[in-house]
CSV table of C-alpha atoms in Angstrom, one decimal:
chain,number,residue,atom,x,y,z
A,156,UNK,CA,221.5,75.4,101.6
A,157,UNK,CA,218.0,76.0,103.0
A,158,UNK,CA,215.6,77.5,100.7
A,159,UNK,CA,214.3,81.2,101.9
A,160,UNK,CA,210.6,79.6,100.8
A,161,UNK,CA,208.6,78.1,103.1
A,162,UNK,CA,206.1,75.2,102.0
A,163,UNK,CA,202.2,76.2,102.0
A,164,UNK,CA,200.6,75.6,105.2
A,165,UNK,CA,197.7,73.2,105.0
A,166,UNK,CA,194.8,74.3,103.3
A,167,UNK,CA,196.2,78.2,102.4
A,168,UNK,CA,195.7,76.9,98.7
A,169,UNK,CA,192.2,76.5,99.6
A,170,UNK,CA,191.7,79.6,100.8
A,171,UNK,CA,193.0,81.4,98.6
A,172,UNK,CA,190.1,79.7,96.0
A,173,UNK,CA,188.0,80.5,98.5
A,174,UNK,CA,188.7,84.4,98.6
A,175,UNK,CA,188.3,84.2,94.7
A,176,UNK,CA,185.3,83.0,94.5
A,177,UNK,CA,184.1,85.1,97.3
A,178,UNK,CA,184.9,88.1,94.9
A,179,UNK,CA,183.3,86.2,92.0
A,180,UNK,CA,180.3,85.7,93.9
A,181,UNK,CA,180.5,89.7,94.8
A,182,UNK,CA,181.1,91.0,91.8
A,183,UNK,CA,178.2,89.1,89.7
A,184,UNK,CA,175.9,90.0,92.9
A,185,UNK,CA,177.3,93.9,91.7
A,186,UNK,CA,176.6,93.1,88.2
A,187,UNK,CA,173.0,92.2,89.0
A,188,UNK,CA,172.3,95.2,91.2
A,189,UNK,CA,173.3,97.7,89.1
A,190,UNK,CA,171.1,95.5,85.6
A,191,UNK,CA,168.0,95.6,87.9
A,192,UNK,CA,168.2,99.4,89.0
A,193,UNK,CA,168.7,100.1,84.7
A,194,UNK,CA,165.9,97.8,84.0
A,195,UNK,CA,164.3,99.6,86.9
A,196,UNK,CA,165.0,103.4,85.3
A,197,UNK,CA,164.4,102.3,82.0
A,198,UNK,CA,160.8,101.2,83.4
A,199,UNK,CA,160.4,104.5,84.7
A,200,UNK,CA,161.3,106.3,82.0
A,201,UNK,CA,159.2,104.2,79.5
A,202,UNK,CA,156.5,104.6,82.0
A,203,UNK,CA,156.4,108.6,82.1
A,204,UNK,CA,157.2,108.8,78.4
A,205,UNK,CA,153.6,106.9,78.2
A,206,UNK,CA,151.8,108.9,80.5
A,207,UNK,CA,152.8,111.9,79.1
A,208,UNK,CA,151.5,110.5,75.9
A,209,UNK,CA,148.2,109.4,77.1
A,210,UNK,CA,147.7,113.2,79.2
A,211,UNK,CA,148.7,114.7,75.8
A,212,UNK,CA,145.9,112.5,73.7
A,213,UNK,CA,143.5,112.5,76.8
A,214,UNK,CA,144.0,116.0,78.6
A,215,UNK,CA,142.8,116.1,81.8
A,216,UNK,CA,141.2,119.1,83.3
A,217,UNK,CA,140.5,118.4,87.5
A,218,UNK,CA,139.6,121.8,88.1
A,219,UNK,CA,136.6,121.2,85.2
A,220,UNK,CA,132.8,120.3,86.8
A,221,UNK,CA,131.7,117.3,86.4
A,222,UNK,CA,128.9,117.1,83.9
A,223,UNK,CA,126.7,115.6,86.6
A,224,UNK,CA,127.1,118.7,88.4
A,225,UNK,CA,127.0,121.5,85.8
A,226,UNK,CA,124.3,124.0,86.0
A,227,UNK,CA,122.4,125.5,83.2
A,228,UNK,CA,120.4,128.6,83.0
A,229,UNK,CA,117.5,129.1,80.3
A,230,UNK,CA,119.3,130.7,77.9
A,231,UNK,CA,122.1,128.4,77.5
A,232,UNK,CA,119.8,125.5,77.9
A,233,UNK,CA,117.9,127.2,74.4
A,234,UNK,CA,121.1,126.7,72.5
A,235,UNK,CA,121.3,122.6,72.6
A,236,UNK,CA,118.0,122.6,70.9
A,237,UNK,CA,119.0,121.1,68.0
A,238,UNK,CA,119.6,123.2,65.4
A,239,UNK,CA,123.2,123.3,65.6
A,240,UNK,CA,124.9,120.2,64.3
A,241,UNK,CA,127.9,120.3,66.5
A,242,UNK,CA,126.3,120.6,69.6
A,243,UNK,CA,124.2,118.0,71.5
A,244,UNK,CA,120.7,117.4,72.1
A,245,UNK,CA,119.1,118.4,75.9
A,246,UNK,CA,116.1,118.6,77.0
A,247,UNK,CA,115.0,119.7,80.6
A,248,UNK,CA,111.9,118.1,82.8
A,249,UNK,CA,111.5,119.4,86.7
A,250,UNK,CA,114.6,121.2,86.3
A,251,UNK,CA,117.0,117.7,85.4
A,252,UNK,CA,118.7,118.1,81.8
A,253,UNK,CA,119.2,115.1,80.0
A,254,UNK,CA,121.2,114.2,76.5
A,255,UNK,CA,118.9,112.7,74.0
A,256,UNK,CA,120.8,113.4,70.9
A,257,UNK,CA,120.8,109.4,70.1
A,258,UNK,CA,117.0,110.1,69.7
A,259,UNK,CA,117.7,112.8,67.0
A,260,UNK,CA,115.5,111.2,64.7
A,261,UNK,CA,112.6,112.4,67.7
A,262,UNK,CA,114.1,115.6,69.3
A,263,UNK,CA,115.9,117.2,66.3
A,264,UNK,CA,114.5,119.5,64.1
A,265,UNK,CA,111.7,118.2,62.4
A,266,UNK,CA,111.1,115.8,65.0
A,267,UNK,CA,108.1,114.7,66.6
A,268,UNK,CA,109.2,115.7,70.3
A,269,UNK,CA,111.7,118.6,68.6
A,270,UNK,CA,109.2,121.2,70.7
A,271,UNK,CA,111.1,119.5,74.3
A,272,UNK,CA,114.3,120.5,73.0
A,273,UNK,CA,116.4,123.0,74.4
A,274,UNK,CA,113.9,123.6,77.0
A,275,UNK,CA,112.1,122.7,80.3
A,276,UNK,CA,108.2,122.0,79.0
A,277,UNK,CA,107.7,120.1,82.3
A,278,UNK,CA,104.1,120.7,81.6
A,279,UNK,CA,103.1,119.8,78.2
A,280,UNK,CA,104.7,115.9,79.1
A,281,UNK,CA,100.9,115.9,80.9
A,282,UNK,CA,98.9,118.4,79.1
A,283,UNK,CA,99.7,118.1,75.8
A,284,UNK,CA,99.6,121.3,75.3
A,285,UNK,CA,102.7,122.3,72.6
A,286,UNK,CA,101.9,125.8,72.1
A,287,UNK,CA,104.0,128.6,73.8
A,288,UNK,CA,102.1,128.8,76.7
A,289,UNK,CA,102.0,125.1,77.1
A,290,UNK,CA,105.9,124.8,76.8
A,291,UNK,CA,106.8,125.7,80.3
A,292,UNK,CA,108.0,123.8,83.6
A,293,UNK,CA,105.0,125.1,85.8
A,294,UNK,CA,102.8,122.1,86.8
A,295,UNK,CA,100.2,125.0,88.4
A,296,UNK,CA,96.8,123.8,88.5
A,297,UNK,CA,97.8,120.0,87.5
A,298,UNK,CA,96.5,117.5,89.7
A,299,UNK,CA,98.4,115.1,92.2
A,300,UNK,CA,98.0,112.2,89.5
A,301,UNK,CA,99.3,114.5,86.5
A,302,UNK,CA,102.4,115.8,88.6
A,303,UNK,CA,102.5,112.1,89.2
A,304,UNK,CA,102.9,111.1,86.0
A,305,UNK,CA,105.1,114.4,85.0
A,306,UNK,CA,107.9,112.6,88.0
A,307,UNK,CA,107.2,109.2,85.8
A,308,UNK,CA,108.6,110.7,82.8
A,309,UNK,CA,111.8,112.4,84.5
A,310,UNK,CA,112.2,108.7,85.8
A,311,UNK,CA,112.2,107.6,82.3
A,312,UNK,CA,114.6,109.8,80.7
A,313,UNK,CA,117.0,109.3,83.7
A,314,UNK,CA,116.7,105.0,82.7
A,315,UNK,CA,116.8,105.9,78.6
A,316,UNK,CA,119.2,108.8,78.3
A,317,UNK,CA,122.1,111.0,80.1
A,318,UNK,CA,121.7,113.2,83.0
A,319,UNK,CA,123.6,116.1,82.4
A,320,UNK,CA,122.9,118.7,84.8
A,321,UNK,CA,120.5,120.9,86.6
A,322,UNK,CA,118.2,123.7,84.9
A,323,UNK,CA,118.6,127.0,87.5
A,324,UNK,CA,115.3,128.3,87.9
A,325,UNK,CA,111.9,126.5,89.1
A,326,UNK,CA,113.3,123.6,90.9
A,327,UNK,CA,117.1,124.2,91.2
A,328,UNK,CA,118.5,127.0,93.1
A,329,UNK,CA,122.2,128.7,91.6
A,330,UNK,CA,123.7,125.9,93.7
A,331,UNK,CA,121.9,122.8,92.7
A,332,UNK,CA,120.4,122.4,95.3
A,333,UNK,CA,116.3,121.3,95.4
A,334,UNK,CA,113.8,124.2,96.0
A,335,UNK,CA,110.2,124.3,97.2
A,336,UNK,CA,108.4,123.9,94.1
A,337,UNK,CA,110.4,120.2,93.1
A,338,UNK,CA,110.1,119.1,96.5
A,339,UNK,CA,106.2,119.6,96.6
A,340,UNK,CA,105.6,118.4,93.3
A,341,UNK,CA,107.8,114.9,94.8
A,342,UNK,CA,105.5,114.9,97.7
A,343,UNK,CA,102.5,115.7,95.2
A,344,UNK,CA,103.7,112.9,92.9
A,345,UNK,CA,103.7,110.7,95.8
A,346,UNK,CA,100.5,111.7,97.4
A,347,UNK,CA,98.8,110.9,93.2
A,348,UNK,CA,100.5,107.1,93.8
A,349,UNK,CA,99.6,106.5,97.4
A,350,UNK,CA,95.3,107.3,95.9
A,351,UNK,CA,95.8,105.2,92.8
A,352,UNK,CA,96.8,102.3,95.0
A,353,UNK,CA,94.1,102.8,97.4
A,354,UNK,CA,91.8,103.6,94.5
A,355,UNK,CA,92.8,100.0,92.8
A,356,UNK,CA,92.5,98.3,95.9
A,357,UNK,CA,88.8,100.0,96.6
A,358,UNK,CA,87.7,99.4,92.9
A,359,UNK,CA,88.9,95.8,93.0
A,360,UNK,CA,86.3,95.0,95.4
A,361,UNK,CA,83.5,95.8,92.9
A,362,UNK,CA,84.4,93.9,89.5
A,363,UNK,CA,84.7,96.2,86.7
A,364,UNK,CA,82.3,96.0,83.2
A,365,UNK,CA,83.3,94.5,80.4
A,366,UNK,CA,83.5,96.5,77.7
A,367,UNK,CA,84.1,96.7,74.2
A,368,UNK,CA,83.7,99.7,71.2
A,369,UNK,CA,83.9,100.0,67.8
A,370,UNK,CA,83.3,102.7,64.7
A,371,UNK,CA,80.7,100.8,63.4
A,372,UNK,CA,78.8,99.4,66.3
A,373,UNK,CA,79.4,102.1,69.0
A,374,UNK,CA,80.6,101.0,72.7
A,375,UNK,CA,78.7,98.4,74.6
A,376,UNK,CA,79.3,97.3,78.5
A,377,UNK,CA,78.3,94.1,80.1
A,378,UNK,CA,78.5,91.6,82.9
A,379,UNK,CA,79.8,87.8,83.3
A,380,UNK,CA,77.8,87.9,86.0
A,381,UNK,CA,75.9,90.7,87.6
A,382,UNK,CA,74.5,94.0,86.4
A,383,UNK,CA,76.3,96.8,84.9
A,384,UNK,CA,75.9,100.3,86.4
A,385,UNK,CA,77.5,103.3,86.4
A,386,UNK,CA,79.1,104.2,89.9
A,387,UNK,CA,81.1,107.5,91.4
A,388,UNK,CA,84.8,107.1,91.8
A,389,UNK,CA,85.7,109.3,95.1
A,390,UNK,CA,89.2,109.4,95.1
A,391,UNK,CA,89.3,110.4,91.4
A,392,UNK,CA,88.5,114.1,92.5
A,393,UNK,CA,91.8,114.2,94.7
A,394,UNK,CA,93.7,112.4,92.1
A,395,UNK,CA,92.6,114.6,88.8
A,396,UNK,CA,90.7,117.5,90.2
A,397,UNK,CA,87.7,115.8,88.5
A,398,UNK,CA,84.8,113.5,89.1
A,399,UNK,CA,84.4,110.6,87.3
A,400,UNK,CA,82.3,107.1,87.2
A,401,UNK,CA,82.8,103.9,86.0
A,402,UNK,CA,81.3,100.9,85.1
A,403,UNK,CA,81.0,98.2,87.8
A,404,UNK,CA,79.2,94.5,88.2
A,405,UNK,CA,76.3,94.3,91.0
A,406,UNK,CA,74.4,91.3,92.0
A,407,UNK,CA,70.8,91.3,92.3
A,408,UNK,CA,70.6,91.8,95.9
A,409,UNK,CA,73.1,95.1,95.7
A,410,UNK,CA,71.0,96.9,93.0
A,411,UNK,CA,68.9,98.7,95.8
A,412,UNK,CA,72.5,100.5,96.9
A,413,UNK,CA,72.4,104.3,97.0
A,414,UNK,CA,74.1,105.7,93.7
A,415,UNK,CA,74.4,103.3,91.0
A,416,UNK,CA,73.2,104.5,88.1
A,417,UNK,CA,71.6,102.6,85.0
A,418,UNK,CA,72.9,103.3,81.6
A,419,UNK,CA,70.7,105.3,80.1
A,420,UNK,CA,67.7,103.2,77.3
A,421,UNK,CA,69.0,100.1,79.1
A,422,UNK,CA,66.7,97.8,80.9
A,423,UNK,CA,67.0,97.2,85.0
A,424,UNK,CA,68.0,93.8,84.9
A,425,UNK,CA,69.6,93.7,81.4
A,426,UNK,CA,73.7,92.6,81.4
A,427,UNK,CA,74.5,94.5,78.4
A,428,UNK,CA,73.9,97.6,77.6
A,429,UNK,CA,74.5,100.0,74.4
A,430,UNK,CA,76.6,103.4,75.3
C-alpha cells in the first residue's frame, strides 16, 4: 500500500533553514533597533536632565543687557565707589566705566586713587587737581596735548581693567551713542599727537642739551659738541596753550641765528653752563 506521504522534493529541507534563519536574522535586526532607539531615549533624557541642572546652577537671563552695553547715570555710578563691600569698584573717564575692584588696594577707600571712584573725574587724570571742582569729566580749557593724554589713560584702563558700560551725560547720550563733546575731544586728542610728532621730528633736527641737576649742585646744561642756547618751541603753544623753550646744540657758524638765547651769567662760547 502506497504511503499518503510524499518524499521531500530537492532542496525544500534547505529552504526551510533558509526561511529560519531569515527570521533569525530579522528578529536580532528588531532586537537591535529597538536597544539603539532606548539607548537613544535614555541619551535624551540624561541629556535634558543635565541641562536643566546646569540652567538651574547657571540661570540664564537673554532678555538681561549685556554689561558691555549697560548705561549708567551719575547717581548710580556714585554708589560703586567703594564703600560698600559687596559691590564692585567703577570708575568713569570720557564717559567709559570700567571695573577696577582688583586694584582695591588703589581705588578703595583709603586708597591713593579712591577720589576716581564712583565717578567720572575725566579732568583731574591731567590736572591733578583732586578737589571738588577738579573731580569732574569737563576737559574745558585743557589743551590738545592734555585731552591727548586724558584719551591715553581711557586706553589704559580699557588694556588693564573691565569695560563695563557707558556714563549718560557728557559724552554718551541715553542710548549709548557718542555725542559732540567725546567726539571733539578724539579729534582734539588726535590733533595733540599729529604736533608732538611733527614737534619730535622738528626738534630732532637741532640736537638737544645735555643736562643734568641735583639738590646740592643745582642744574647744569651742556654740549658734546656745539653751544647750548635756549630756543622757542612753536608748536608747544598749540599743543599746551603755552610757550615754552628748550635747550638746543648750535655750531659756531649758527650762533648768529635770530632767537637763540644765552643762559643767563654764561659765557658766549662756553659749553656748559650753570642754571
Amino acid at each position: 500500500m502506497a504511503s499518503d506521504q510524499s518524499p521531500p522534493r530537492p532542496g525544500e529541507d534547505a529552504h526551510e533553514d533558509e526561511q529560519k534563519g531569515s527570521s533569525s536574522v530579522k528578529g536580532k535586526a528588531m532586537a537591535g533597533k529597538t536597544l539603539g532607539w532606548v539607548l537613544a531615549l535614555i541619551v535624551a533624557v540624561v541629556a535634558l536632565f543635565v541641562g536643566l541642572s546646569f540652567k538651574s546652577r547657571y540661570p540664564i537671563a537673554p532678555s538681561l543687557p549685556s554689561p558691555q552695553l549697560k548705561l549708567f547715570k551719575v547717581d548710580e555710578l556714585a554708589l560703586y565707589n567703594g564703600t560698600d563691600e559687596g559691590l564692585p569698584i567703577l570708575l568713569g573717564i570720557l564717559g567709559s566705566v570700567f571695573d577696577v575692584t582688583k586694584g582695591k588696594s588703589h581705588y578703595g577707600v583709603g586708597g591713593g586713587y579712591h577720589h576716581f571712584s564712583g565717578r567720572d573725574a575725566s579732568r583731574a587724570f591731567v590736572s591733578g587737581n583732586f578737589t571738588g571742582e577738579g573731580l569732574t569729566d569737563s576737559l574745558r580749557g585743557l589743551s590738545n596735548a592734555e585731552i591727548k593724554s586724558v584719551v591715553e589713560w581711557r586706553g589704559f584702563y580699557h588694556k588693564s581693567y573691565t569695560f563695563v558700560g557707558k556714563l549718560v551725560g557728557l559724552y554718551y547720550d541715553d542710548q549709548g551713542n557718542p555725542t559732540k563733546h567725546l567726539k571733539g575731544a578724539e579729534a582734539k586728542a588726535a590733533r595733540g599727537a599729529q604736533l608732538l610728532k611733527k614737534q619730535k621730528k622738528e626738534e630732532d633736527k637741532l640736537p638737544s642739551c645735555n643736562s643734568k641737576w641735583s639738590q646740592d649742585e643745582g642744574g647744569e646744561v651742556w654740549c658734546d659738541n656745539g653751544f647750548p642756547r635756549l630756543i622757542q618751541r612753536p608748536l608747544e603753544i598749540a599743543l599746551t596753550g603755552k610757550m615754552s623753550k628748550r635747550c638746543a646744540c648750535f655750531r659756531e657758524d649758527q650762533l648768529g641765528e635770530p632767537g637763540l638765547e644765552v643762559y643767563e651769567g654764561c659765557d658766549y662760547q662756553a659749553k656748559t653752563c650753570r642754571v
